mmCIF file of N, CA and C in Angstrom:
data_model
loop_
_atom_site.group_PDB
_atom_site.id
_atom_site.type_symbol
_atom_site.label_atom_id
_atom_site.label_comp_id
_atom_site.label_asym_id
_atom_site.label_seq_id
_atom_site.Cartn_x
_atom_site.Cartn_y
_atom_site.Cartn_z
ATOM 1 N N MET L 1 24.734 -18.250 5.006
ATOM 2 C CA MET L 1 23.214 -17.551 4.407
ATOM 3 C C MET L 1 22.427 -18.563 3.769
ATOM 4 N N ASN L 2 21.277 -18.431 4.409
ATOM 5 C CA ASN L 2 20.155 -19.455 3.856
ATOM 6 C C ASN L 2 19.828 -18.998 2.419
ATOM 7 N N PRO L 3 19.742 -19.629 1.491
ATOM 8 C CA PRO L 3 19.401 -19.235 -0.093
ATOM 9 C C PRO L 3 18.040 -18.865 -0.095
ATOM 10 N N HIS L 4 17.086 -19.720 0.666
ATOM 11 C CA HIS L 4 15.806 -19.635 0.419
ATOM 12 C C HIS L 4 15.060 -19.147 1.894
ATOM 13 N N PRO L 5 15.192 -17.981 2.094
ATOM 14 C CA PRO L 5 14.828 -17.591 3.595
ATOM 15 C C PRO L 5 13.178 -17.752 3.730
ATOM 16 N N VAL L 6 12.404 -17.471 2.756
ATOM 17 C CA VAL L 6 10.978 -17.606 2.869
ATOM 18 C C VAL L 6 10.683 -19.207 3.006
ATOM 19 N N GLU L 7 11.109 -20.110 2.210
ATOM 20 C CA GLU L 7 11.218 -21.546 2.226
ATOM 21 C C GLU L 7 11.445 -21.899 3.754
ATOM 22 N N ALA L 8 12.281 -21.417 4.352
ATOM 23 C CA ALA L 8 12.726 -21.700 5.846
ATOM 24 C C ALA L 8 11.552 -21.628 6.829
ATOM 25 N N LEU L 9 10.662 -20.624 6.773
ATOM 26 C CA LEU L 9 9.390 -20.512 7.335
ATOM 27 C C LEU L 9 8.430 -21.750 7.197
ATOM 28 N N GLY L 10 8.886 -22.806 6.252
ATOM 29 C CA GLY L 10 7.694 -23.949 6.074
ATOM 30 C C GLY L 10 7.011 -23.460 5.221
ATOM 31 N N SER L 11 7.176 -22.594 4.210
ATOM 32 C CA SER L 11 6.115 -21.903 3.398
ATOM 33 C C SER L 11 4.804 -21.654 3.980
ATOM 34 N N ASP L 12 4.618 -21.150 4.959
ATOM 35 C CA ASP L 12 3.521 -20.774 6.007
ATOM 36 C C ASP L 12 3.601 -19.361 6.063
ATOM 37 N N LEU L 13 3.127 -18.642 5.262
ATOM 38 C CA LEU L 13 3.084 -17.059 5.483
ATOM 39 C C LEU L 13 1.517 -16.608 5.640
ATOM 40 N N ARG L 14 1.010 -17.230 6.395
ATOM 41 C CA ARG L 14 -0.562 -16.841 6.511
ATOM 42 C C ARG L 14 -0.577 -15.571 7.277
ATOM 43 N N GLU L 15 0.481 -15.180 7.929
ATOM 44 C CA GLU L 15 0.234 -13.691 8.935
ATOM 45 C C GLU L 15 1.582 -12.902 8.402
ATOM 46 N N LEU L 16 0.779 -11.518 8.544
ATOM 47 C CA LEU L 16 2.091 -10.660 8.085
ATOM 48 C C LEU L 16 3.420 -10.664 8.872
ATOM 49 N N GLY L 17 3.328 -11.152 9.954
ATOM 50 C CA GLY L 17 4.664 -11.190 10.731
ATOM 51 C C GLY L 17 5.560 -12.066 10.256
ATOM 52 N N ALA L 18 5.115 -13.417 9.604
ATOM 53 C CA ALA L 18 5.946 -14.312 9.120
ATOM 54 C C ALA L 18 6.725 -13.757 7.873
ATOM 55 N N LEU L 19 5.871 -12.886 7.128
ATOM 56 C CA LEU L 19 6.265 -12.383 5.872
ATOM 57 C C LEU L 19 7.104 -11.221 6.207
ATOM 58 N N SER L 20 7.153 -10.483 7.008
ATOM 59 C CA SER L 20 7.911 -9.512 7.383
ATOM 60 C C SER L 20 9.244 -9.894 8.118
ATOM 61 N N ARG L 21 9.233 -11.073 8.705
ATOM 62 C CA ARG L 21 10.527 -11.475 9.368
ATOM 63 C C ARG L 21 11.181 -12.350 8.440
ATOM 64 N N ALA L 22 10.693 -12.637 7.356
ATOM 65 C CA ALA L 22 11.446 -13.161 6.118
ATOM 66 C C ALA L 22 12.063 -12.040 5.451
ATOM 67 N N PHE L 23 11.458 -11.081 5.236
ATOM 68 C CA PHE L 23 12.089 -9.952 4.396
ATOM 69 C C PHE L 23 13.166 -9.343 5.447
ATOM 70 N N ALA L 24 13.160 -9.261 6.699
ATOM 71 C CA ALA L 24 14.191 -8.704 7.692
ATOM 72 C C ALA L 24 15.229 -9.689 7.523
ATOM 73 N N ARG L 25 15.319 -10.932 7.806
ATOM 74 C CA ARG L 25 16.173 -11.771 7.614
ATOM 75 C C ARG L 25 17.009 -11.592 6.441
ATOM 76 N N ARG L 26 16.317 -11.594 5.203
ATOM 77 C CA ARG L 26 16.961 -11.465 4.072
ATOM 78 C C ARG L 26 17.826 -10.375 3.746
ATOM 79 N N ARG L 27 17.241 -9.396 4.248
ATOM 80 C CA ARG L 27 18.186 -8.095 4.264
ATOM 81 C C ARG L 27 19.326 -8.082 5.109
ATOM 82 N N ARG L 28 19.111 -8.778 6.274
ATOM 83 C CA ARG L 28 20.323 -8.759 7.295
ATOM 84 C C ARG L 28 21.379 -9.899 6.554
ATOM 85 N N ASP L 29 20.734 -10.831 5.766
ATOM 86 C CA ASP L 29 21.778 -11.758 5.286
ATOM 87 C C ASP L 29 22.467 -11.179 4.030
ATOM 88 N N LEU L 30 21.733 -10.116 3.420
ATOM 89 C CA LEU L 30 22.685 -9.635 2.353
ATOM 90 C C LEU L 30 23.510 -8.635 2.916
ATOM 91 N N GLY L 31 23.650 -8.157 4.161
ATOM 92 C CA GLY L 31 24.308 -7.126 4.697
ATOM 93 C C GLY L 31 23.906 -5.593 4.277
ATOM 94 N N LEU L 32 22.558 -5.632 4.301
ATOM 95 C CA LEU L 32 22.083 -4.429 3.745
ATOM 96 C C LEU L 32 21.460 -3.598 5.181
ATOM 97 N N THR L 33 21.618 -2.236 5.049
ATOM 98 C CA THR L 33 20.953 -1.685 6.083
ATOM 99 C C THR L 33 19.478 -1.171 5.563
ATOM 100 N N GLN L 34 18.771 -0.820 6.437
ATOM 101 C CA GLN L 34 17.403 -0.299 6.205
ATOM 102 C C GLN L 34 17.386 1.042 5.100
ATOM 103 N N ARG L 35 18.358 1.830 5.396
ATOM 104 C CA ARG L 35 18.490 2.782 4.676
ATOM 105 C C ARG L 35 18.481 2.511 3.279
ATOM 106 N N GLN L 36 19.825 1.501 3.101
ATOM 107 C CA GLN L 36 19.975 1.166 1.505
ATOM 108 C C GLN L 36 18.739 0.434 0.863
ATOM 109 N N VAL L 37 17.944 -0.271 1.663
ATOM 110 C CA VAL L 37 16.828 -1.051 1.015
ATOM 111 C C VAL L 37 15.966 -0.082 0.679
ATOM 112 N N SER L 38 15.511 0.972 1.433
ATOM 113 C CA SER L 38 14.636 1.732 1.518
ATOM 114 C C SER L 38 14.763 2.984 0.292
ATOM 115 N N ASP L 39 16.001 3.148 0.263
ATOM 116 C CA ASP L 39 16.262 4.099 -0.906
ATOM 117 C C ASP L 39 16.325 3.372 -2.221
ATOM 118 N N ALA L 40 16.643 2.147 -2.048
ATOM 119 C CA ALA L 40 16.652 1.527 -3.554
ATOM 120 C C ALA L 40 15.334 1.160 -4.039
ATOM 121 N N CYS L 41 14.218 1.077 -3.073
ATOM 122 C CA CYS L 41 12.690 0.796 -3.639
ATOM 123 C C CYS L 41 11.779 1.961 -3.454
ATOM 124 N N GLY L 42 12.363 3.111 -2.817
ATOM 125 C CA GLY L 42 11.473 4.322 -3.028
ATOM 126 C C GLY L 42 10.561 4.186 -1.589
ATOM 127 N N VAL L 43 10.789 3.813 -0.620
ATOM 128 C CA VAL L 43 9.880 3.782 0.561
ATOM 129 C C VAL L 43 11.003 4.412 1.562
ATOM 130 N N SER L 44 10.096 4.964 2.796
ATOM 131 C CA SER L 44 10.917 5.500 3.747
ATOM 132 C C SER L 44 11.567 4.503 4.691
ATOM 133 N N VAL L 45 12.355 5.114 5.306
ATOM 134 C CA VAL L 45 13.039 4.082 6.321
ATOM 135 C C VAL L 45 12.045 3.693 7.470
ATOM 136 N N GLN L 46 11.069 4.814 7.827
ATOM 137 C CA GLN L 46 10.109 4.476 8.685
ATOM 138 C C GLN L 46 9.118 3.353 8.312
ATOM 139 N N TRP L 47 8.794 3.323 7.136
ATOM 140 C CA TRP L 47 7.812 2.285 6.521
ATOM 141 C C TRP L 47 8.556 0.975 6.441
ATOM 142 N N LEU L 48 9.810 0.797 6.067
ATOM 143 C CA LEU L 48 10.512 -0.305 6.187
ATOM 144 C C LEU L 48 10.788 -0.797 7.574
ATOM 145 N N SER L 49 10.940 0.008 8.359
ATOM 146 C CA SER L 49 11.231 -0.326 9.712
ATOM 147 C C SER L 49 9.935 -1.077 10.493
ATOM 148 N N ASN L 50 8.744 -0.310 10.219
ATOM 149 C CA ASN L 50 7.211 -0.662 10.256
ATOM 150 C C ASN L 50 7.020 -1.896 10.100
ATOM 151 N N PHE L 51 7.304 -2.126 8.378
ATOM 152 C CA PHE L 51 6.872 -3.481 7.785
ATOM 153 C C PHE L 51 7.821 -4.610 8.462
ATOM 154 N N GLU L 52 9.179 -4.387 8.711
ATOM 155 C CA GLU L 52 9.687 -5.563 9.556
ATOM 156 C C GLU L 52 9.339 -5.954 10.377
ATOM 157 N N ARG L 53 8.669 -5.010 11.194
ATOM 158 C CA ARG L 53 7.905 -5.372 12.625
ATOM 159 C C ARG L 53 6.648 -5.561 12.508
ATOM 160 N N ALA L 54 6.016 -5.587 11.251
ATOM 161 C CA ALA L 54 4.658 -5.817 11.218
ATOM 162 C C ALA L 54 3.780 -5.090 11.899
ATOM 163 N N LYS L 55 4.282 -3.705 11.736
ATOM 164 C CA LYS L 55 3.342 -2.718 12.438
ATOM 165 C C LYS L 55 2.721 -1.665 11.444
ATOM 166 N N GLY L 56 1.383 -1.911 11.203
ATOM 167 C CA GLY L 56 0.604 -1.310 10.265
ATOM 168 C C GLY L 56 0.104 -1.779 9.124
ATOM 169 N N ASP L 57 -0.398 -1.322 8.178
ATOM 170 C CA ASP L 57 -0.919 -1.697 7.050
ATOM 171 C C ASP L 57 0.022 -1.408 5.766
ATOM 172 N N PHE L 58 0.231 -2.436 4.933
ATOM 173 C CA PHE L 58 1.193 -2.284 4.080
ATOM 174 C C PHE L 58 0.732 -2.589 2.584
ATOM 175 N N GLY L 59 0.910 -1.627 1.536
ATOM 176 C CA GLY L 59 0.718 -1.717 0.457
ATOM 177 C C GLY L 59 1.180 -2.781 -0.409
ATOM 178 N N VAL L 60 0.522 -3.686 -1.455
ATOM 179 C CA VAL L 60 1.306 -4.829 -1.841
ATOM 180 C C VAL L 60 2.153 -4.274 -2.779
ATOM 181 N N ASN L 61 2.131 -3.004 -3.633
ATOM 182 C CA ASN L 61 2.918 -2.618 -4.385
ATOM 183 C C ASN L 61 4.274 -2.291 -3.747
ATOM 184 N N ARG L 62 4.236 -1.589 -2.456
ATOM 185 C CA ARG L 62 5.552 -1.382 -1.798
ATOM 186 C C ARG L 62 6.388 -2.658 -1.287
ATOM 187 N N VAL L 63 5.507 -3.581 -0.931
ATOM 188 C CA VAL L 63 5.817 -5.038 -0.573
ATOM 189 C C VAL L 63 6.681 -5.497 -1.577
ATOM 190 N N MET L 64 6.128 -5.444 -2.857
ATOM 191 C CA MET L 64 6.538 -6.169 -4.370
ATOM 192 C C MET L 64 7.815 -5.633 -4.400
ATOM 193 N N ARG L 65 8.220 -4.009 -4.355
ATOM 194 C CA ARG L 65 9.192 -3.253 -4.515
ATOM 195 C C ARG L 65 10.448 -3.886 -3.725
ATOM 196 N N VAL L 66 10.065 -4.012 -2.367
ATOM 197 C CA VAL L 66 10.928 -4.380 -1.430
ATOM 198 C C VAL L 66 11.615 -5.775 -1.809
ATOM 199 N N ALA L 67 10.551 -6.752 -2.038
ATOM 200 C CA ALA L 67 10.885 -8.218 -2.498
ATOM 201 C C ALA L 67 11.921 -7.780 -3.487
ATOM 202 N N ALA L 68 11.582 -7.221 -4.500
ATOM 203 C CA ALA L 68 12.576 -7.044 -5.912
ATOM 204 C C ALA L 68 13.970 -6.697 -5.344
ATOM 205 N N VAL L 69 13.941 -5.720 -4.550
ATOM 206 C CA VAL L 69 15.384 -5.266 -4.093
ATOM 207 C C VAL L 69 15.997 -6.172 -3.230
ATOM 208 N N LEU L 70 15.282 -7.109 -2.688
ATOM 209 C CA LEU L 70 16.133 -8.278 -1.834
ATOM 210 C C LEU L 70 16.368 -9.346 -2.553
ATOM 211 N N GLY L 71 15.792 -9.617 -3.941
ATOM 212 C CA GLY L 71 15.813 -10.700 -4.587
ATOM 213 C C GLY L 71 14.946 -11.872 -4.320
ATOM 214 N N LEU L 72 13.925 -11.260 -3.813
ATOM 215 C CA LEU L 72 12.667 -12.509 -3.454
ATOM 216 C C LEU L 72 11.685 -12.175 -4.278
ATOM 217 N N SER L 73 10.834 -13.172 -4.511
ATOM 218 C CA SER L 73 9.375 -13.199 -5.297
ATOM 219 C C SER L 73 8.370 -13.658 -4.257
ATOM 220 N N LEU L 74 7.153 -13.220 -4.556
ATOM 221 C CA LEU L 74 5.987 -13.761 -3.950
ATOM 222 C C LEU L 74 5.278 -14.528 -4.669
ATOM 223 N N ALA L 75 4.740 -15.705 -4.235
ATOM 224 C CA ALA L 75 3.799 -16.408 -4.982
ATOM 225 C C ALA L 75 2.528 -16.822 -4.075
ATOM 226 N N VAL L 76 1.368 -16.836 -4.581
ATOM 227 C CA VAL L 76 0.260 -17.405 -4.143
ATOM 228 C C VAL L 76 -0.016 -18.912 -4.299
ATOM 229 N N HIS L 77 -0.298 -19.636 -3.410
ATOM 230 C CA HIS L 77 -0.604 -20.990 -3.495
ATOM 231 C C HIS L 77 -1.902 -21.220 -2.731
ATOM 232 N N GLN L 78 -2.739 -22.118 -3.195
ATOM 233 C CA GLN L 78 -3.632 -22.691 -2.244
ATOM 234 C C GLN L 78 -3.136 -23.393 -1.213
ATOM 235 N N ARG L 79 -3.384 -22.979 0.027
ATOM 236 C CA ARG L 79 -2.969 -23.793 1.259
ATOM 237 C C ARG L 79 -3.690 -25.224 1.225
ATOM 238 N N PRO L 80 -2.996 -25.941 1.945
ATOM 239 C CA PRO L 80 -3.534 -27.230 2.232
ATOM 240 C C PRO L 80 -4.871 -27.325 3.317
ATOM 241 N N VAL L 81 -5.734 -28.242 3.206
ATOM 242 C CA VAL L 81 -6.865 -28.182 4.110
ATOM 243 C C VAL L 81 -6.157 -28.619 5.435
ATOM 244 N N THR L 82 -6.593 -27.939 6.574
ATOM 245 C CA THR L 82 -5.741 -28.289 7.850
ATOM 246 C C THR L 82 -7.057 -28.953 8.692
ATOM 247 N N ASP L 83 -6.702 -29.482 9.671
ATOM 248 C CA ASP L 83 -7.551 -29.780 10.857
ATOM 249 C C ASP L 83 -8.449 -28.634 11.452
ATOM 250 N N VAL L 84 -7.854 -27.582 11.415
ATOM 251 C CA VAL L 84 -8.756 -26.455 11.881
ATOM 252 C C VAL L 84 -9.885 -26.110 10.772
ATOM 253 N N ASP L 85 -9.436 -26.177 9.531
ATOM 254 C CA ASP L 85 -10.476 -25.836 8.630
ATOM 255 C C ASP L 85 -11.568 -26.781 8.526
ATOM 256 N N LEU L 86 -11.229 -28.209 8.878
ATOM 257 C CA LEU L 86 -12.336 -29.112 9.053
ATOM 258 C C LEU L 86 -13.245 -28.731 10.077
ATOM 259 N N VAL L 87 -12.666 -28.501 11.087
ATOM 260 C CA VAL L 87 -13.688 -28.150 12.423
ATOM 261 C C VAL L 87 -14.475 -27.046 12.180
ATOM 262 N N LEU L 88 -13.793 -25.987 11.452
ATOM 263 C CA LEU L 88 -14.790 -24.919 11.203
ATOM 264 C C LEU L 88 -15.654 -25.079 10.009
ATOM 265 N N GLU L 89 -15.517 -25.678 9.202
ATOM 266 C CA GLU L 89 -16.473 -26.143 8.173
ATOM 267 C C GLU L 89 -17.678 -26.941 8.859
ATOM 268 N N GLN L 90 -17.465 -27.782 9.785
ATOM 269 C CA GLN L 90 -18.384 -28.330 10.731
ATOM 270 C C GLN L 90 -19.359 -27.445 11.569
ATOM 271 N N ILE L 91 -18.969 -26.356 11.987
ATOM 272 C CA ILE L 91 -19.319 -25.610 13.025
ATOM 273 C C ILE L 91 -20.164 -24.168 12.269
ATOM 274 N N ARG L 92 -19.982 -23.981 10.973
ATOM 275 C CA ARG L 92 -20.526 -22.994 10.009
ATOM 276 C C ARG L 92 -21.919 -23.461 9.807
ATOM 277 N N PRO L 93 -22.812 -22.429 9.762
ATOM 278 C CA PRO L 93 -24.164 -22.607 9.385
ATOM 279 C C PRO L 93 -24.196 -23.251 8.151
ATOM 280 N N THR L 94 -25.033 -23.979 7.886
ATOM 281 C CA THR L 94 -25.109 -24.408 6.430
ATOM 282 C C THR L 94 -26.100 -23.578 5.400
ATOM 283 N N ASP L 95 -27.195 -23.325 6.246
ATOM 284 C CA ASP L 95 -28.122 -22.391 5.313
ATOM 285 C C ASP L 95 -27.727 -20.949 5.676
ATOM 286 N N ARG L 96 -27.131 -20.391 4.636
ATOM 287 C CA ARG L 96 -26.851 -18.947 4.580
ATOM 288 C C ARG L 96 -27.913 -18.170 4.057
ATOM 289 N N PRO L 97 -28.342 -16.860 4.395
ATOM 290 C CA PRO L 97 -29.247 -15.797 3.820
ATOM 291 C C PRO L 97 -28.739 -15.605 2.400
ATOM 292 N N ALA L 98 -29.781 -15.609 1.613
ATOM 293 C CA ALA L 98 -29.413 -15.447 0.105
ATOM 294 C C ALA L 98 -29.137 -13.885 -0.264
#
């Protein structure tokens, strides 16, 4: 079992799918069913299933409850500037309307 499943993603959780996959992987690593997790954090099995497949829109409070049940924490870090960011900065209009 990987003790740090989120870190295994290279700390790149810019898309919901990466976050959802990390949660699903952690649940499976713990040997828990979707029913067990959904009961423990007060969400429906359908909601958890959709979340694990990144289908739909998910409230932060629910995601935080699932994280707590799975023994995970979420952190927000400023991501490093990438080459794509530099390219986008060059093509953005410099004078923006007030």
